Short mmCIF file of C-alpha atoms in Angstrom, two decimals:
data_model
loop_
_atom_site.label_atom_id
_atom_site.label_comp_id
_atom_site.label_asym_id
_atom_site.label_seq_id
_atom_site.Cartn_x
_atom_site.Cartn_y
_atom_site.Cartn_z
CA MET A 1 0.09 0.21 -0.01
CA TYR A 2 2.84 2.34 0.67
CA ASP A 3 4.48 1.87 -2.53
CA ARG A 4 1.27 2.49 -4.04
CA ALA A 5 0.81 5.66 -2.14
CA LEU A 6 4.31 7.00 -3.13
CA ALA A 7 3.04 7.79 -6.70
CA SER A 8 0.09 9.98 -5.81
CA LEU A 9 1.07 11.39 -2.19
CA PRO A 10 4.32 12.93 -1.34
CA GLY A 11 6.26 10.64 0.95
CA GLY A 12 3.33 8.39 0.81
CA ASN A 13 0.77 10.12 3.08
CA THR A 14 -1.00 13.47 3.87
CA ARG A 15 0.44 13.95 7.51
CA THR A 16 3.99 14.28 8.66
CA THR A 17 3.01 13.18 12.04
CA VAL A 18 1.98 9.65 10.82
CA PHE A 19 5.02 9.00 8.79
CA MET A 20 7.53 6.24 10.01
CA LYS A 21 10.28 4.24 8.38
CA PRO A 22 10.53 1.97 6.52
CA TYR A 23 6.93 2.48 5.91
CA PRO A 24 3.68 3.68 7.72
CA ILE A 25 1.17 1.16 9.32
CA TYR A 26 -2.13 1.62 7.50
CA ALA A 27 -5.32 1.67 9.68
CA ALA A 28 -8.22 -0.53 8.29
CA ARG A 29 -10.88 -0.06 11.32
CA GLY A 30 -11.14 0.99 14.93
CA GLU A 31 -13.48 0.01 17.73
CA GLY A 32 -13.35 0.96 21.16
CA CYS A 33 -9.68 1.42 22.34
CA ARG A 34 -8.51 -1.10 19.61
CA VAL A 35 -7.07 -0.46 15.87
CA TRP A 36 -6.50 -3.04 13.22
CA ASP A 37 -4.19 -2.51 10.39
CA VAL A 38 -4.53 -3.68 6.72
CA ASP A 39 -2.45 -6.61 7.63
CA GLY A 40 -4.85 -7.72 10.40
CA ASN A 41 -2.58 -6.79 13.36
CA GLU A 42 -4.31 -5.56 16.37
CA TYR A 43 -3.32 -2.71 18.79
CA ILE A 44 -4.31 -0.91 21.81
CA ASP A 45 -4.64 2.52 20.68
CA CYS A 46 -2.87 4.98 22.98
CA ILE A 47 -2.52 8.05 20.74
CA ASN A 48 -6.19 8.16 19.45
CA ASN A 49 -5.60 10.35 16.39
CA PHE A 50 -3.21 12.61 18.54
CA THR A 51 -5.46 13.16 21.33
CA SER A 52 -8.66 13.80 19.59
CA LEU A 53 -10.55 10.69 20.15
CA ILE A 54 -11.35 10.62 23.83
CA HIS A 55 -14.12 8.16 23.37
CA GLY A 56 -11.91 5.80 21.22
CA HIS A 57 -13.18 4.54 17.94
CA ALA A 58 -16.86 4.24 16.65
CA HIS A 59 -18.46 5.03 19.86
CA PRO A 60 -22.18 4.17 19.35
CA ALA A 61 -23.44 7.36 20.72
CA LEU A 62 -21.36 9.52 18.38
CA VAL A 63 -22.17 7.14 15.44
CA GLU A 64 -25.75 7.35 15.97
CA ALA A 65 -25.66 11.22 16.31
CA ALA A 66 -23.80 11.33 12.94
CA LYS A 67 -26.15 9.07 11.17
CA ARG A 68 -28.98 10.89 12.30
CA GLN A 69 -27.75 14.43 10.84
CA LEU A 70 -26.43 12.54 7.80
CA ALA A 71 -30.07 11.64 6.89
CA LEU A 72 -30.94 15.34 7.29
CA GLY A 73 -27.90 16.92 5.30
CA THR A 74 -24.43 17.43 6.04
CA ALA A 75 -23.89 21.10 5.32
CA PHE A 76 -25.75 24.13 4.43
CA GLY A 77 -25.30 27.60 3.29
CA LEU A 78 -27.28 28.59 6.55
CA PRO A 79 -26.70 28.30 10.17
CA THR A 80 -28.19 25.44 12.08
CA GLU A 81 -29.27 24.75 15.72
CA SER A 82 -26.67 22.41 16.29
CA GLU A 83 -24.16 24.99 16.37
CA ILE A 84 -25.95 27.18 19.07
CA ASP A 85 -26.34 23.72 21.02
CA LEU A 86 -22.55 22.93 20.98
CA ALA A 87 -21.47 26.62 21.89
CA GLU A 88 -23.91 26.73 24.84
CA LEU A 89 -22.42 23.57 26.11
CA LEU A 90 -18.81 24.95 25.80
CA ALA A 91 -19.97 28.32 27.27
CA SER A 92 -21.46 26.65 30.41
CA ARG A 93 -18.29 24.58 31.10
CA LEU A 94 -15.63 27.22 30.57
CA PRO A 95 -15.95 30.15 32.93
CA SER A 96 -13.94 32.70 30.57
CA VAL A 97 -16.17 32.08 27.62
CA ASP A 98 -19.38 33.83 26.64
CA GLN A 99 -19.47 33.10 22.93
CA VAL A 100 -17.76 30.54 20.34
CA ARG A 101 -16.86 30.81 16.79
CA PHE A 102 -16.32 27.41 15.02
CA ALA A 103 -13.67 26.34 12.38
CA ASN A 104 -12.45 23.07 11.09
CA SER A 105 -9.15 22.51 12.82
CA GLY A 106 -7.29 23.66 15.81
CA THR A 107 -4.73 25.27 13.38
CA GLU A 108 -7.50 27.34 12.00
CA ALA A 109 -8.69 28.16 15.56
CA VAL A 110 -5.32 29.39 16.76
CA MET A 111 -4.88 31.42 13.57
CA MET A 112 -8.32 33.26 14.02
CA ALA A 113 -7.37 33.69 17.64
CA LEU A 114 -4.15 35.58 16.73
CA LYS A 115 -5.94 37.44 14.32
CA ALA A 116 -8.79 38.44 16.77
CA ALA A 117 -6.16 39.67 19.23
CA ARG A 118 -4.59 41.91 16.56
CA ALA A 119 -7.98 43.33 15.48
CA PHE A 120 -9.02 43.89 19.02
CA THR A 121 -5.80 45.55 19.95
CA GLY A 122 -4.55 47.00 16.84
CA ARG A 123 -1.15 45.57 17.51
CA PRO A 124 1.05 43.51 15.17
CA LYS A 125 3.14 41.24 17.37
CA ILE A 126 2.50 37.92 19.41
CA ALA A 127 4.21 36.22 22.08
CA LYS A 128 4.67 32.25 22.29
CA CYS A 129 6.47 29.78 24.14
CA GLU A 130 9.76 28.18 22.73
CA GLY A 131 8.97 24.49 21.46
CA ALA A 132 5.24 24.79 21.95
CA TYR A 133 3.07 23.43 18.95
CA HIS A 134 -0.04 25.64 17.93
CA GLY A 135 -0.57 24.27 14.46
CA SER A 136 0.49 25.24 11.10
CA TYR A 137 -0.11 28.86 10.80
CA ASP A 138 3.31 30.70 10.15
CA TYR A 139 3.31 32.75 13.25
CA ALA A 140 2.16 30.07 15.53
CA GLU A 141 5.00 27.67 14.50
CA VAL A 142 7.89 30.00 15.16
CA SER A 143 10.50 28.40 17.42
CA LEU A 144 8.59 24.92 17.40
CA ASP A 145 11.91 22.88 17.19
CA PRO A 146 15.04 25.14 17.51
CA THR A 147 18.10 23.02 17.80
CA PRO A 148 20.70 23.85 20.71
CA GLU A 149 22.91 25.96 18.36
CA ALA A 150 20.16 28.11 17.73
CA TRP A 151 19.07 28.85 21.36
CA GLY A 152 19.81 32.17 22.53
CA ARG A 153 21.93 32.69 25.39
CA ASN A 154 20.11 35.17 27.35
CA ALA A 155 16.39 34.67 25.85
CA PRO A 156 14.90 32.44 23.17
CA VAL A 157 15.07 33.74 19.70
CA SER A 158 12.61 33.42 16.99
CA VAL A 159 13.51 30.64 14.50
CA ALA A 160 11.82 29.45 11.34
CA TYR A 161 10.22 26.01 11.43
CA ALA A 162 9.48 25.65 7.63
CA LYS A 163 11.89 26.69 4.98
CA GLY A 164 10.60 29.93 3.43
CA THR A 165 9.08 31.42 6.41
CA PRO A 166 9.36 35.41 5.71
CA ASP A 167 11.68 37.27 7.83
CA ASN A 168 9.01 39.74 8.73
CA VAL A 169 6.88 36.77 10.31
CA LEU A 170 9.89 35.99 12.69
CA ALA A 171 10.07 39.87 13.42
CA ASP A 172 6.58 39.83 14.61
CA VAL A 173 6.81 36.83 17.08
CA ILE A 174 8.51 37.05 20.53
CA THR A 175 9.79 33.78 21.69
CA ILE A 176 9.51 33.38 25.55
CA PRO A 177 10.67 30.59 27.83
CA PHE A 178 8.09 28.09 29.37
CA ASN A 179 7.84 27.90 33.15
CA ASP A 180 10.42 30.70 33.68
CA ALA A 181 7.88 33.63 34.85
CA ASP A 182 10.86 36.26 35.50
CA ALA A 183 12.26 35.90 32.11
CA ALA A 184 9.04 35.75 30.36
CA VAL A 185 7.59 38.65 32.10
CA GLY A 186 10.57 40.72 31.15
CA LEU A 187 10.54 39.93 27.59
CA ILE A 188 6.83 40.75 27.53
CA ARG A 189 7.15 44.04 29.16
CA GLU A 190 9.94 44.96 26.80
CA HIS A 191 7.98 44.47 23.80
CA GLY A 192 4.57 45.50 25.56
CA SER A 193 3.36 48.38 23.40
CA GLU A 194 3.68 46.19 20.29
CA LEU A 195 2.12 42.86 21.65
CA ALA A 196 -1.38 41.80 20.53
CA CYS A 197 -1.35 38.76 22.67
CA VAL A 198 0.55 36.05 24.57
CA LEU A 199 -0.31 32.48 23.28
CA VAL A 200 0.33 29.74 25.91
CA ASP A 201 -0.46 26.01 26.10
CA PRO A 202 -0.89 25.08 29.68
CA MET A 203 0.79 21.66 29.21
CA PRO A 204 2.69 21.91 25.96
CA ASN A 205 3.04 18.66 24.24
CA ARG A 206 6.08 19.24 21.84
CA ALA A 207 7.78 21.10 24.54
CA GLY A 208 7.94 18.04 26.90
CA LEU A 209 4.14 18.04 28.26
CA ALA A 210 5.35 19.44 31.40
CA PRO A 211 2.51 21.04 33.28
CA ALA A 212 2.86 24.87 33.61
CA ASP A 213 3.56 26.30 37.04
CA LYS A 214 0.64 27.95 38.67
CA THR A 215 2.87 30.93 39.42
CA TYR A 216 3.85 31.13 35.64
CA LEU A 217 0.21 31.32 34.33
CA ASP A 218 -0.56 33.93 37.12
CA ALA A 219 2.27 35.97 35.86
CA LEU A 220 1.33 35.86 32.24
CA ARG A 221 -2.07 36.67 33.32
CA ARG A 222 -0.80 39.85 35.44
CA ILE A 223 1.47 41.12 32.75
CA THR A 224 -1.05 40.68 29.69
CA ARG A 225 -3.49 42.99 31.65
CA GLU A 226 -0.83 45.25 32.62
CA ILE A 227 0.26 45.96 29.04
CA GLY A 228 -3.23 45.67 27.48
CA ALA A 229 -2.50 42.49 25.55
CA LEU A 230 -4.84 39.33 25.47
CA LEU A 231 -4.03 36.00 27.04
CA ILE A 232 -4.75 33.27 24.67
CA PHE A 233 -5.14 29.74 26.13
CA ASP A 234 -4.52 26.92 23.40
CA GLU A 235 -6.92 24.06 24.88
CA VAL A 236 -6.92 22.32 21.74
CA ILE A 237 -5.52 19.21 23.53
CA THR A 238 -5.65 20.34 27.21
CA LEU A 239 -9.52 20.48 27.32
CA ARG A 240 -9.34 16.99 27.73
CA LEU A 241 -7.78 17.24 31.37
CA GLY A 242 -11.09 18.04 33.09
CA TYR A 243 -14.56 19.39 33.12
CA ARG A 244 -13.63 22.86 32.79
CA GLY A 245 -10.34 22.28 30.87
CA ALA A 246 -6.76 23.20 32.02
CA GLN A 247 -8.21 26.79 32.87
CA GLY A 248 -10.22 25.10 35.29
CA LEU A 249 -7.51 23.06 36.96
CA TRP A 250 -5.41 26.26 37.15
CA ASP A 251 -7.91 28.65 37.77
CA ILE A 252 -7.06 31.02 35.29
CA ASP A 253 -9.33 32.92 33.13
CA PRO A 254 -7.94 33.77 29.67
CA ASP A 255 -9.24 36.17 27.31
CA LEU A 256 -9.35 33.83 24.41
CA THR A 257 -9.40 30.25 24.26
CA THR A 258 -8.83 27.81 21.38
CA LEU A 259 -10.61 24.66 21.09
CA GLY A 260 -10.38 21.40 18.76
CA LYS A 261 -10.05 17.75 18.78
CA ILE A 262 -12.50 16.45 21.30
CA ILE A 263 -15.32 18.94 20.82
CA GLY A 264 -15.86 17.49 17.21
CA GLY A 265 -16.90 13.89 18.32
CA ASP A 266 -14.22 12.39 16.14
CA PHE A 267 -14.97 14.72 13.12
CA PRO A 268 -12.63 17.96 11.93
CA VAL A 269 -13.18 20.79 14.15
CA GLY A 270 -11.93 23.99 15.84
CA ALA A 271 -13.02 26.81 17.80
CA VAL A 272 -12.38 30.24 19.09
CA ALA A 273 -14.10 31.04 22.29
CA GLY A 274 -13.92 33.94 24.91
CA ARG A 275 -15.54 37.14 26.23
CA LYS A 276 -18.20 38.93 24.29
CA GLU A 277 -16.12 42.12 24.18
CA PHE A 278 -13.17 40.04 22.44
CA MET A 279 -15.54 37.79 20.31
CA ALA A 280 -17.29 41.11 19.00
CA VAL A 281 -14.24 41.36 16.26
CA PHE A 282 -16.33 38.55 14.41
CA ASP A 283 -19.61 40.31 14.64
CA PRO A 284 -21.10 41.17 11.22
CA ARG A 285 -24.40 42.82 12.28
CA TYR A 286 -23.05 46.49 11.83
CA GLY A 287 -21.28 46.15 8.48
CA LYS A 288 -17.78 44.50 7.83
CA PRO A 289 -16.56 43.19 11.07
CA ALA A 290 -13.04 43.80 12.36
CA LEU A 291 -12.00 40.28 11.48
CA PRO A 292 -14.31 38.79 8.78
CA HIS A 293 -14.53 35.07 8.99
CA GLY A 294 -15.95 32.29 6.77
CA GLY A 295 -15.31 28.44 6.07
CA THR A 296 -17.53 26.28 3.95
CA PHE A 297 -17.49 23.50 6.47
CA SER A 298 -17.28 25.53 9.59
CA ALA A 299 -19.92 24.71 11.96
CA ASN A 300 -21.21 21.73 9.70
CA PRO A 301 -24.14 20.00 11.54
CA VAL A 302 -22.45 16.64 11.47
CA THR A 303 -19.40 17.73 13.23
CA MET A 304 -21.76 19.79 15.80
CA ARG A 305 -24.09 17.00 16.59
CA ALA A 306 -21.25 14.39 17.09
CA GLY A 307 -19.36 17.01 19.14
CA LEU A 308 -22.28 17.72 21.42
CA ALA A 309 -22.93 13.97 21.94
CA ALA A 310 -19.05 13.49 22.86
CA MET A 311 -19.04 16.50 25.17
CA GLU A 312 -22.33 15.13 26.89
CA LEU A 313 -20.68 11.90 27.69
CA LEU A 314 -17.69 13.68 29.58
CA GLU A 315 -19.49 14.27 32.61
CA ALA A 316 -17.51 14.18 36.21
CA ALA A 317 -17.56 10.59 36.40
CA ALA A 318 -15.65 10.12 32.97
CA PHE A 319 -13.25 12.61 33.81
CA ALA A 320 -12.58 10.72 37.13
CA ARG A 321 -12.02 7.60 35.44
CA LEU A 322 -9.56 8.98 32.89
CA ASP A 323 -7.47 10.67 35.74
CA ALA A 324 -7.49 7.12 37.47
CA ILE A 325 -6.22 5.31 34.31
CA GLY A 326 -3.94 8.01 33.55
CA GLN A 327 -2.43 7.85 36.93
CA ALA A 328 -2.13 3.93 36.73
CA VAL A 329 -0.40 3.90 33.57
CA ARG A 330 2.08 6.67 34.67
CA THR A 331 2.94 4.96 37.90
CA GLY A 332 3.10 1.64 36.07
CA ILE A 333 5.50 2.81 33.53
CA ASP A 334 7.57 4.74 36.12
CA ASP A 335 7.83 1.49 38.13
CA ALA A 336 8.95 -0.43 35.04
CA PHE A 337 11.77 2.35 34.33
CA ARG A 338 13.18 1.63 37.79
CA GLN A 339 13.01 -2.05 37.64
CA ASN A 340 15.03 -2.12 34.41
CA GLY A 341 17.45 0.38 35.38
CA VAL A 342 16.67 2.73 32.52
CA PRO A 343 16.90 6.43 33.49
CA GLY A 344 13.58 8.45 32.56
CA GLY A 345 9.95 8.50 33.50
CA THR A 346 6.60 9.98 32.86
CA VAL A 347 5.11 13.53 32.74
CA GLY A 348 1.82 14.44 32.51
CA LEU A 349 -1.79 14.78 33.90
CA GLY A 350 -5.33 13.27 33.54
CA SER A 351 -5.37 11.13 30.40
CA LEU A 352 -2.18 12.52 28.96
CA LEU A 353 1.20 11.15 29.47
CA LYS A 354 4.76 11.42 27.80
CA ILE A 355 7.73 9.14 28.28
CA HIS A 356 11.13 10.83 28.47
CA PHE A 357 14.43 9.06 28.61
CA ALA A 358 16.39 11.58 30.73
CA ASP A 359 17.17 11.66 34.52
CA ARG A 360 16.92 15.30 34.82
CA PRO A 361 13.57 17.39 35.72
CA ILE A 362 11.46 17.91 32.61
CA ARG A 363 10.12 21.48 32.70
CA ASP A 364 10.26 23.05 29.32
CA TYR A 365 11.41 22.48 25.75
CA ARG A 366 15.31 22.60 26.50
CA SER A 367 15.13 20.30 29.35
CA ALA A 368 13.02 17.95 27.42
CA TYR A 369 15.46 17.83 24.39
CA LEU A 370 16.71 14.65 23.72
CA THR A 371 20.28 13.88 23.54
CA GLU A 372 21.69 11.45 20.69
CA GLN A 373 21.63 8.62 23.36
CA GLU A 374 18.03 9.46 24.52
CA ALA A 375 16.82 9.81 20.85
CA GLN A 376 18.12 6.12 20.21
CA ARG A 377 16.41 4.70 23.43
CA GLN A 378 13.33 6.47 22.60
CA ALA A 379 13.29 4.94 19.19
CA ILE A 380 13.89 1.41 20.36
CA PHE A 381 11.34 1.92 23.04
CA SER A 382 8.76 3.03 20.64
CA GLN A 383 9.49 -0.06 18.14
CA GLY A 384 9.18 -2.24 21.27
CA LEU A 385 5.45 -0.87 21.92
CA LEU A 386 4.37 -1.32 18.51
CA ASN A 387 5.80 -4.88 18.48
CA ARG A 388 3.86 -5.63 21.55
CA GLY A 389 0.41 -4.24 20.08
CA VAL A 390 0.46 -0.75 21.67
CA LEU A 391 0.19 2.35 19.44
CA ALA A 392 1.64 5.52 20.74
CA ALA A 393 3.31 8.65 19.26
CA GLY A 394 7.09 8.10 18.17
CA TYR A 395 7.93 10.81 20.52
CA GLY A 396 6.40 9.32 23.55
CA LEU A 397 2.88 10.89 23.81
CA MET A 398 0.02 8.59 25.20
CA ALA A 399 -3.47 10.02 25.13
CA LEU A 400 -5.97 7.59 26.93
CA SER A 401 -9.74 6.98 26.14
CA THR A 402 -12.91 6.18 27.89
CA PRO A 403 -13.32 2.62 26.74
CA MET A 404 -10.24 1.45 28.27
CA THR A 405 -10.53 -1.14 30.95
CA ASP A 406 -8.35 -2.12 33.96
CA ALA A 407 -7.19 -4.92 31.74
CA ASP A 408 -6.17 -2.72 28.91
CA VAL A 409 -4.10 -0.70 31.39
CA ASP A 410 -2.10 -3.60 32.49
CA ALA A 411 -1.49 -4.59 29.08
CA ILE A 412 -0.12 -1.16 28.03
CA ILE A 413 2.10 -1.15 31.25
CA ALA A 414 3.28 -4.89 30.37
CA ALA A 415 4.26 -3.77 27.11
CA ALA A 416 5.92 -0.98 28.11
CA SER A 417 7.68 -2.96 30.70
CA GLY A 418 9.09 -5.30 27.73
CA ALA A 419 10.03 -2.52 25.67
CA LEU A 420 12.16 -0.91 28.43
CA ALA A 421 13.74 -4.30 28.82
CA GLU A 422 14.84 -3.96 25.25
CA VAL A 423 16.10 -0.40 25.94
CA SER A 424 17.96 -1.75 28.88
CA ALA A 425 19.79 -4.56 26.98
CA SER A 426 20.68 -2.08 24.28
CA VAL A 427 22.50 0.22 26.68
#
C-alpha cells in the first residue's frame, strides 16, 4: 500500500506526524480502544488520532448522532441549531467563555485567535513559548523545534520552522521561555506596546508535556493585563484534562481560548471562544466586522451533533475514570523504568502522558530536548511498544480513552515494561 501511495502522495501520506520508517502502518478499522491495520494486526490505541478521540473509535452514541444528522443533510449555506447547542455547552463549562466561533481545525482556531487579538488591540506582534506546537499557521509555528545551536544565550530567539518563512513573520513573534516567569515577564514587558497577545498551552505537548507552574500562568495573566494584550490559552489538547479544561484546573481566566479535537466527536473541528468584548471582532451585524471569518464547512451539523454527543458523555465520572487510568499508566511505567534500570519516566496529567528518557527534571522545551543517546532509546522503546501491540506517538506521547478497561491498562504497562527491557539490553 505504501508503494502505491508514493505515486500519488508526497512521501506516501498526507500527515507528517503519521510517517514512520520503513513505511507507515495503514489503519483498516477501529473499535473502542483498539485499531486493526490492513495486515490484520491488532493494537491498543494509546494515541487516539493525536489526542482527539477521547471516546476511542466508533463510539455508538457518536455514530448514532452522526447518522441522524447525515439523513438530514451534511452542510448548508445557512446556520443550524446544532452550532448553538454545542456553543451553549462549551460556554456553560468554561467560565472565561461567553461566545464561540467554530472552524475546522485547531490550526485554524489558533490562526483566528491570533488575528482576533490583532484586530482587537490594533497591535502587530504576538508572544509564544519556545518549543510549543500550535498548528501550522506561520506565526504560531515559530521556534517550534530550534536546535541547541540556535538557542539564544540570554533569551529564546525566533527561529523559522518551515523553509521559506518570511523574515517579517519572525520579527513579529517574540519567543518566551516556558515555566520561567521572570524571564517571560521581562520579555513581554520589553515589547509590551507592540504585543497583541501572549499565546500559551498550559501543558505543551511538543515542549515536553510538563504542566505549567501556577505561578507562571498567574504571571502571564498579570502582565498581559498590565500591557493591554490578550492572554490566549491553547486548549486544543488540554481541554481533555477536566470538565472545565486546563483553565479550570489552574483557575485562570484567559481572554480567548482555542479549542478543537475532542469537541468535534471524532470529526474535523476547531473553535475560538472568549468574552463578548473580544469575540465582537467577528460580529457582522453592523457592517464589515473587524475580522471577517467564513469557512465552507465551519459548524457543519454533522460535526456539531457528534461533538455535542461526545461532550455530553464527558461528565464528572468520565473525567474521574480518565484521571484514574492515566495515573495508573504513569505509575506503572515509572515503576518499569526503575525495575529495568533505565533513566527516565513519565510526565503529564489526567489522560495524557509523555515518556522521557532523561534523569533530569522536565520543565520546558530545553530540558525535554533529547540527547543522541536518549533519542536512540526513545526509538527502541517506540518500536518495542508497537511490536507488543500498543500504538503510541513515536516521541513518547500517550492519550488514553474512556473505553479502556483495567485489563487494557495492565496490557499497556506490560508492553512498556517489555520495551524498556529492550532499551536496557541495548545500553
